[in-house]
Tab-separated table of C-alpha atoms and ligand atoms in Angstrom:
chain	number	residue	atom	x	y	z
V	1	MET	CA	16.174	-51.050	-67.798
V	2	PRO	CA	18.900	-48.428	-68.079
V	3	ALA	CA	18.766	-44.766	-67.100
V	4	ASP	CA	21.114	-41.822	-67.683
V	5	LEU	CA	20.658	-38.929	-65.283
V	6	HIS	CA	23.233	-36.482	-66.640
V	7	ILE	CA	22.691	-35.052	-70.137
V	8	HIS	CA	23.232	-31.619	-71.723
V	9	SER	CA	21.377	-30.198	-74.727
V	10	THR	CA	21.622	-27.138	-76.972
V	11	PHE	CA	19.893	-25.239	-74.149
V	12	SER	CA	23.355	-25.099	-72.580
V	13	ASP	CA	26.609	-26.428	-74.027
V	14	GLY	CA	25.388	-29.663	-75.624
V	15	THR	CA	25.310	-30.022	-79.409
V	16	ASN	CA	22.028	-31.998	-79.689
V	17	SER	CA	18.531	-30.580	-79.224
V	18	PRO	CA	16.211	-32.197	-76.654
V	19	GLU	CA	14.383	-33.904	-79.549
V	20	GLU	CA	17.634	-35.369	-80.917
V	21	ILE	CA	18.591	-36.506	-77.409
V	22	ILE	CA	15.322	-38.426	-77.075
V	23	LYS	CA	16.002	-40.133	-80.427
V	24	LEU	CA	19.570	-41.013	-79.412
V	25	ALA	CA	18.354	-42.239	-76.022
V	26	LYS	CA	15.867	-44.514	-77.706
V	27	LEU	CA	18.555	-45.900	-80.021
V	28	ALA	CA	20.771	-46.520	-76.985
V	29	GLY	CA	17.962	-48.457	-75.287
V	30	LEU	CA	17.528	-46.023	-72.405
V	31	THR	CA	14.187	-45.932	-70.597
V	32	THR	CA	14.765	-42.932	-68.318
V	33	ILE	CA	16.829	-39.814	-68.902
V	34	ALA	CA	17.335	-36.567	-67.030
V	35	LEU	CA	18.114	-33.374	-68.910
V	36	THR	CA	20.616	-31.474	-66.767
V	37	ASP	CA	21.590	-28.352	-68.652
V	38	HIS	CA	23.937	-25.885	-66.989
V	39	ASP	CA	22.051	-23.184	-65.084
V	40	THR	CA	18.878	-23.429	-67.181
V	41	ILE	CA	15.625	-25.346	-67.298
V	42	GLY	CA	14.775	-24.097	-70.803
V	43	GLY	CA	14.899	-27.527	-72.471
V	44	ILE	CA	12.868	-29.494	-69.957
V	45	GLU	CA	9.399	-28.980	-71.392
V	46	SER	CA	10.330	-30.014	-74.932
V	47	ALA	CA	12.372	-32.968	-73.677
V	48	ALA	CA	9.384	-34.106	-71.617
V	49	ALA	CA	7.014	-33.747	-74.578
V	50	PHE	CA	9.289	-35.681	-76.976
V	51	GLY	CA	9.980	-38.217	-74.251
V	52	GLU	CA	6.297	-38.869	-73.742
V	53	LYS	CA	5.784	-39.435	-77.473
V	54	ASN	CA	8.671	-41.895	-77.585
V	55	GLY	CA	8.087	-43.806	-74.362
V	56	ILE	CA	11.070	-42.357	-72.519
V	57	ARG	CA	10.664	-41.074	-68.988
V	58	VAL	CA	12.207	-37.608	-68.669
V	59	ILE	CA	13.238	-36.406	-65.229
V	60	PRO	CA	13.433	-32.616	-64.957
V	61	GLY	CA	16.975	-31.681	-64.027
V	62	ILE	CA	19.587	-28.940	-63.884
V	63	GLU	CA	23.306	-28.662	-63.183
V	64	PHE	CA	24.377	-25.625	-61.168
V	65	THR	CA	27.913	-24.368	-61.529
V	66	THR	CA	28.969	-23.264	-58.058
V	67	GLU	CA	32.250	-22.162	-56.570
V	68	ALA	CA	33.824	-22.880	-53.214
V	69	LYS	CA	37.233	-21.597	-52.214
V	70	GLY	CA	38.692	-21.581	-55.701
V	71	SER	CA	37.215	-24.855	-56.953
V	72	GLU	CA	34.255	-25.380	-59.214
V	73	ILE	CA	31.634	-27.675	-57.682
V	74	HIS	CA	28.686	-28.827	-59.780
V	75	ILE	CA	25.372	-29.499	-58.073
V	76	LEU	CA	22.666	-31.434	-59.890
V	77	GLY	CA	18.993	-30.864	-59.126
V	78	TYR	CA	16.157	-33.287	-59.958
V	79	LEU	CA	12.365	-33.298	-59.808
V	80	PHE	CA	12.067	-29.718	-58.567
V	81	ASP	CA	9.157	-27.370	-59.236
V	82	ILE	CA	10.080	-25.746	-62.557
V	83	LYS	CA	7.810	-22.800	-61.722
V	84	ASN	CA	9.479	-21.974	-58.381
V	85	LYS	CA	9.801	-18.165	-58.341
V	86	LYS	CA	13.114	-17.882	-56.528
V	87	LEU	CA	14.674	-20.523	-58.758
V	88	LEU	CA	13.530	-18.705	-61.901
V	89	GLU	CA	14.806	-15.350	-60.610
V	90	ILE	CA	18.255	-16.715	-59.831
V	91	LEU	CA	18.464	-18.541	-63.155
V	92	SER	CA	17.637	-15.393	-65.105
V	93	LYS	CA	20.330	-13.482	-63.184
V	94	ILE	CA	22.887	-16.191	-64.044
V	95	GLN	CA	21.791	-16.189	-67.706
V	96	LYS	CA	22.377	-12.430	-68.027
V	97	ASP	CA	25.759	-12.653	-66.381
V	98	ARG	CA	26.780	-15.567	-68.599
V	99	VAL	CA	26.138	-13.340	-71.624
V	100	ASP	CA	28.099	-10.370	-70.167
V	101	ARG	CA	30.939	-12.732	-69.411
V	102	ILE	CA	31.271	-13.747	-73.079
V	103	TYR	CA	32.068	-10.112	-73.952
V	104	LYS	CA	34.676	-10.009	-71.179
V	105	MET	CA	36.297	-13.248	-72.320
V	106	VAL	CA	36.414	-12.022	-75.909
V	107	GLU	CA	38.082	-8.785	-74.705
V	108	LYS	CA	40.708	-10.785	-72.857
V	109	LEU	CA	41.287	-12.961	-75.917
V	110	ASN	CA	41.652	-9.852	-78.083
V	111	ARG	CA	44.254	-8.497	-75.661
V	112	LEU	CA	46.080	-11.801	-76.021
V	113	GLY	CA	46.185	-11.208	-79.765
V	114	VAL	CA	43.310	-13.481	-80.763
V	115	ASP	CA	40.997	-12.044	-83.404
V	116	LEU	CA	37.474	-12.938	-82.292
V	117	LYS	CA	34.152	-11.130	-81.898
V	118	ALA	CA	31.429	-11.813	-79.346
V	119	GLU	CA	29.027	-12.376	-82.256
V	120	ASP	CA	31.233	-15.243	-83.449
V	121	VAL	CA	30.625	-16.906	-80.074
V	122	PHE	CA	26.889	-16.189	-79.946
V	123	LYS	CA	26.495	-17.982	-83.303
V	124	PHE	CA	27.142	-21.186	-81.376
V	125	VAL	CA	24.678	-20.402	-78.576
V	126	ARG	CA	21.146	-21.664	-79.145
V	127	LYS	CA	18.439	-20.744	-76.649
V	128	GLY	CA	19.882	-21.025	-73.160
V	129	SER	CA	23.141	-20.746	-71.224
V	130	ALA	CA	26.133	-19.250	-73.017
V	131	GLY	CA	29.355	-20.826	-71.858
V	132	ARG	CA	33.004	-21.552	-72.397
V	133	PRO	CA	32.373	-24.455	-74.804
V	134	HIS	CA	30.745	-21.938	-77.164
V	135	VAL	CA	33.846	-19.749	-76.911
V	136	ALA	CA	35.963	-22.839	-77.577
V	137	ARG	CA	33.945	-23.776	-80.679
V	138	ALA	CA	34.231	-20.193	-81.982
V	139	LEU	CA	38.000	-20.301	-81.421
V	140	VAL	CA	38.214	-23.515	-83.435
V	141	ARG	CA	36.057	-22.028	-86.208
V	142	SER	CA	38.254	-18.895	-86.362
V	143	GLY	CA	41.365	-21.026	-86.722
V	144	ALA	CA	42.974	-19.659	-83.542
V	145	VAL	CA	43.162	-23.200	-82.152
V	146	SER	CA	42.727	-26.600	-83.729
V	147	SER	CA	40.514	-28.233	-81.105
V	148	VAL	CA	38.153	-27.498	-78.231
V	149	LYS	CA	40.737	-29.073	-75.948
V	150	GLU	CA	43.425	-26.689	-77.153
V	151	ALA	CA	41.064	-23.733	-76.577
V	152	PHE	CA	40.637	-24.778	-72.946
V	153	ASP	CA	44.305	-25.661	-72.425
V	154	ARG	CA	45.648	-22.428	-73.880
V	155	TYR	CA	43.009	-19.866	-72.992
V	156	ILE	CA	39.851	-20.601	-71.050
V	157	ASP	CA	40.577	-23.243	-68.436
V	158	PHE	CA	39.660	-22.243	-64.871
V	159	ARG	CA	43.226	-20.918	-64.494
V	160	GLY	CA	43.685	-19.892	-68.144
V	161	PRO	CA	44.581	-16.344	-69.271
V	162	ALA	CA	41.170	-15.610	-70.842
V	163	TYR	CA	39.037	-17.153	-68.095
V	164	VAL	CA	36.318	-14.976	-66.615
V	165	SER	CA	34.028	-16.066	-63.825
V	166	HIS	CA	30.296	-15.406	-63.764
V	167	TYR	CA	27.667	-14.925	-61.083
V	168	LYS	CA	27.484	-18.213	-59.196
V	169	LEU	CA	25.903	-19.590	-56.080
V	170	GLU	CA	27.952	-21.246	-53.386
V	171	PRO	CA	27.440	-25.029	-53.249
V	172	ALA	CA	25.290	-24.839	-50.098
V	173	GLU	CA	23.143	-22.088	-51.636
V	174	ALA	CA	22.459	-24.230	-54.718
V	175	VAL	CA	21.585	-27.206	-52.500
V	176	GLN	CA	19.209	-25.049	-50.440
V	177	LEU	CA	17.618	-23.516	-53.530
V	178	ILE	CA	16.892	-26.974	-54.993
V	179	ASN	CA	15.345	-28.003	-51.661
V	180	GLU	CA	13.228	-24.834	-51.552
V	181	ALA	CA	11.949	-25.787	-55.012
V	182	SER	CA	11.019	-29.235	-53.597
V	183	GLY	CA	13.735	-31.025	-55.554
V	184	ILE	CA	16.609	-33.422	-54.908
V	185	ALA	CA	20.144	-32.008	-54.754
V	186	VAL	CA	22.976	-34.278	-55.902
V	187	TYR	CA	26.734	-33.693	-55.792
V	188	ALA	CA	27.991	-34.118	-59.391
V	189	HIS	CA	31.093	-36.010	-60.576
V	190	PRO	CA	33.040	-35.965	-57.286
V	191	ALA	CA	36.280	-37.192	-58.868
V	192	VAL	CA	36.213	-34.263	-61.309
V	193	SER	CA	35.711	-31.659	-58.580
V	194	ASN	CA	38.229	-33.435	-56.352
V	195	ARG	CA	36.936	-31.809	-53.146
V	196	ASP	CA	35.476	-34.859	-51.423
V	197	GLU	CA	35.380	-33.157	-48.017
V	198	MET	CA	32.611	-30.928	-49.421
V	199	ILE	CA	30.222	-33.874	-49.794
V	200	GLY	CA	29.584	-34.486	-46.095
V	201	ASN	CA	29.657	-30.749	-45.410
V	202	LEU	CA	26.690	-30.226	-47.739
V	203	VAL	CA	24.442	-32.784	-46.049
V	204	PRO	CA	23.170	-30.314	-43.395
V	205	ALA	CA	22.231	-27.910	-46.238
V	206	GLY	CA	20.039	-30.653	-47.742
V	207	LEU	CA	22.268	-32.672	-50.079
V	208	LYS	CA	20.415	-35.900	-50.937
V	209	GLY	CA	22.547	-37.733	-53.492
V	210	LEU	CA	25.977	-38.433	-54.958
V	211	GLU	CA	26.859	-39.093	-58.608
V	212	VAL	CA	28.648	-42.398	-58.148
V	213	PHE	CA	28.563	-43.623	-61.768
V	214	TYR	CA	30.384	-41.453	-64.294
V	215	PRO	CA	32.560	-41.923	-67.402
V	216	GLY	CA	36.063	-43.046	-66.599
V	217	TYR	CA	35.510	-43.914	-62.948
V	218	THR	CA	37.527	-46.943	-61.863
V	219	PRO	CA	35.806	-49.699	-59.835
V	220	GLU	CA	37.815	-48.420	-56.843
V	221	GLN	CA	36.442	-44.919	-57.292
V	222	VAL	CA	32.887	-46.218	-57.597
V	223	MET	CA	33.398	-48.214	-54.389
V	224	LYS	CA	34.865	-45.204	-52.599
V	225	TYR	CA	31.952	-42.964	-53.557
V	226	LYS	CA	29.389	-45.660	-52.727
V	227	ASN	CA	30.919	-45.761	-49.239
V	228	ILE	CA	30.792	-41.982	-48.879
V	229	ALA	CA	27.145	-42.045	-50.038
V	230	ASP	CA	26.289	-44.809	-47.557
V	231	LYS	CA	27.979	-43.013	-44.701
V	232	ASN	CA	25.996	-39.858	-45.408
V	233	GLY	CA	22.673	-41.495	-46.263
V	234	LEU	CA	22.805	-40.275	-49.859
V	235	LEU	CA	20.996	-41.672	-52.906
V	236	LEU	CA	23.185	-43.001	-55.731
V	237	THR	CA	22.929	-41.480	-59.198
V	238	GLY	CA	24.945	-41.579	-62.399
V	239	GLY	CA	25.131	-40.722	-66.064
V	240	THR	CA	27.286	-39.897	-69.054
V	241	ASP	CA	27.429	-36.092	-68.805
V	242	PHE	CA	26.667	-36.336	-72.530
V	243	HIS	CA	27.361	-33.069	-74.368
V	244	GLY	CA	26.273	-34.281	-77.797
V	245	GLU	CA	27.741	-35.617	-80.972
V	246	ASN	CA	30.719	-33.568	-82.219
V	247	SER	CA	31.061	-31.858	-78.849
V	248	GLY	CA	34.680	-32.909	-78.571
V	249	ARG	CA	33.832	-35.500	-75.912
V	250	GLU	CA	34.103	-39.194	-76.600
V	251	VAL	CA	31.271	-40.450	-74.420
V	252	LYS	CA	28.047	-41.639	-76.065
V	253	LEU	CA	24.567	-42.166	-74.669
V	254	GLY	CA	24.434	-45.683	-73.249
V	255	ASN	CA	28.123	-45.723	-72.211
V	256	VAL	CA	27.277	-45.156	-68.533
V	257	THR	CA	23.896	-46.202	-67.218
V	258	ILE	CA	22.260	-46.902	-63.890
V	259	PRO	CA	19.315	-49.238	-63.284
V	260	ASP	CA	15.915	-47.580	-63.605
V	261	GLU	CA	15.278	-48.577	-59.974
V	262	MET	CA	17.857	-45.992	-58.873
V	263	ALA	CA	15.882	-43.343	-60.726
V	264	ASP	CA	12.676	-44.667	-59.129
V	265	LYS	CA	14.246	-43.963	-55.734
V	266	LEU	CA	14.324	-40.259	-56.571
V	267	TYR	CA	10.544	-40.344	-57.119
V	268	GLU	CA	10.062	-42.362	-53.917
V	269	HIS	CA	12.098	-39.812	-51.999
V	270	ILE	CA	9.884	-36.981	-53.290
V	271	ARG	CA	6.722	-38.933	-52.371
V	272	ARG	CA	7.915	-39.605	-48.837
V	273	ASN	CA	8.942	-36.004	-48.115
N	1	LIG	P1	31.109	-22.700	-68.191
N	1	LIG	O1	29.965	-23.251	-67.392
N	1	LIG	O2	30.685	-21.717	-69.212
N	1	LIG	O3	32.223	-22.155	-67.313
N	1	LIG	O4	31.736	-23.908	-69.015
N	1	LIG	C1	32.021	-25.114	-68.357
N	1	LIG	C2	31.850	-26.277	-69.320
N	1	LIG	O5	32.973	-26.315	-70.180
N	1	LIG	C3	31.832	-27.633	-68.653
N	1	LIG	O6	30.537	-27.995	-68.292
N	1	LIG	C4	32.319	-28.516	-69.753
N	1	LIG	O7	31.264	-28.824	-70.627
N	1	LIG	C5	33.294	-27.650	-70.488
N	1	LIG	N1	34.711	-27.825	-70.098
N	1	LIG	C6	35.302	-27.429	-68.952
N	1	LIG	N2	36.617	-27.711	-68.962
N	1	LIG	C7	36.866	-28.301	-70.163
N	1	LIG	C8	38.046	-28.817	-70.814
N	1	LIG	N3	39.249	-28.769	-70.220
N	1	LIG	N4	37.892	-29.355	-72.054
N	1	LIG	C9	36.693	-29.392	-72.662
N	1	LIG	N5	35.560	-28.920	-72.109
N	1	LIG	C10	35.638	-28.388	-70.883
N	2	LIG	FE1	29.164	-28.589	-69.900
N	3	LIG	FE1	29.474	-30.869	-64.474
N	4	LIG	ZN1	27.323	-31.882	-66.808
């Protein structure tokens, strides 16, 4: 039975609500999903409730955006205590800063001659994390660019002229925080981050898994990351990194799956520790 452990909802930059995701997951024949919104756990309870009604196992998850020496590293967390006080404090600090950052990005865009208001961006933000994809969608709506891709390429890429950073943890801090909340920390999409040396370095901080299955990975890449995982005693995970229908991404639920048994191993790990 197939599982997808990397999914975003309207609680961050996805375009489908947790309820819609459960429906789509069911249509795709998935039996386990993890909701992994960026820097928020806001959608987990409703995803779990809809999942239960529809016979889909929902693993509580999150994806932390972290930064290390000029690269963005994403750290996934699974099966942590969603009431952990330190976790909640840090998440609310990130949320606030993500909102402030939208104003700063809009200012930069205005200085670059783009007519856009922060309110235009917030129209695209639902309940949780505000982010660059919302800026991109507002830029498309305003007519300043013709696609989300163009918005990133011209303005808001990591090295783009309207990019603004936000309060972030370092990778090891995110890994430690997930461990403190009794969860499992997983290094996300290694080929996207392209900083493979970080993987082994994070093991002493408590890294427990590597996202080996991901859209677009070649069989050689999967093999390479399986070897790195083996060498470091890491669990294997994978998923689509689904951002919803009409999100500007091609991938659909069901396109990348892992066997349910791999998801079971996360639960076994929690039980044993
Ligand atoms: P943020 O966390 O607000 O900095 O936004 C990062 C998110 O933007 C990522 O999780 C992706 O969903 C999206 N993203 C980043 N780079 C691109 C790109 N070049 N094209 C489309 N979406 C992107
Ligand atoms: Fe995203
Ligand atoms: Fe990511
Ligand atoms: Zn993601």
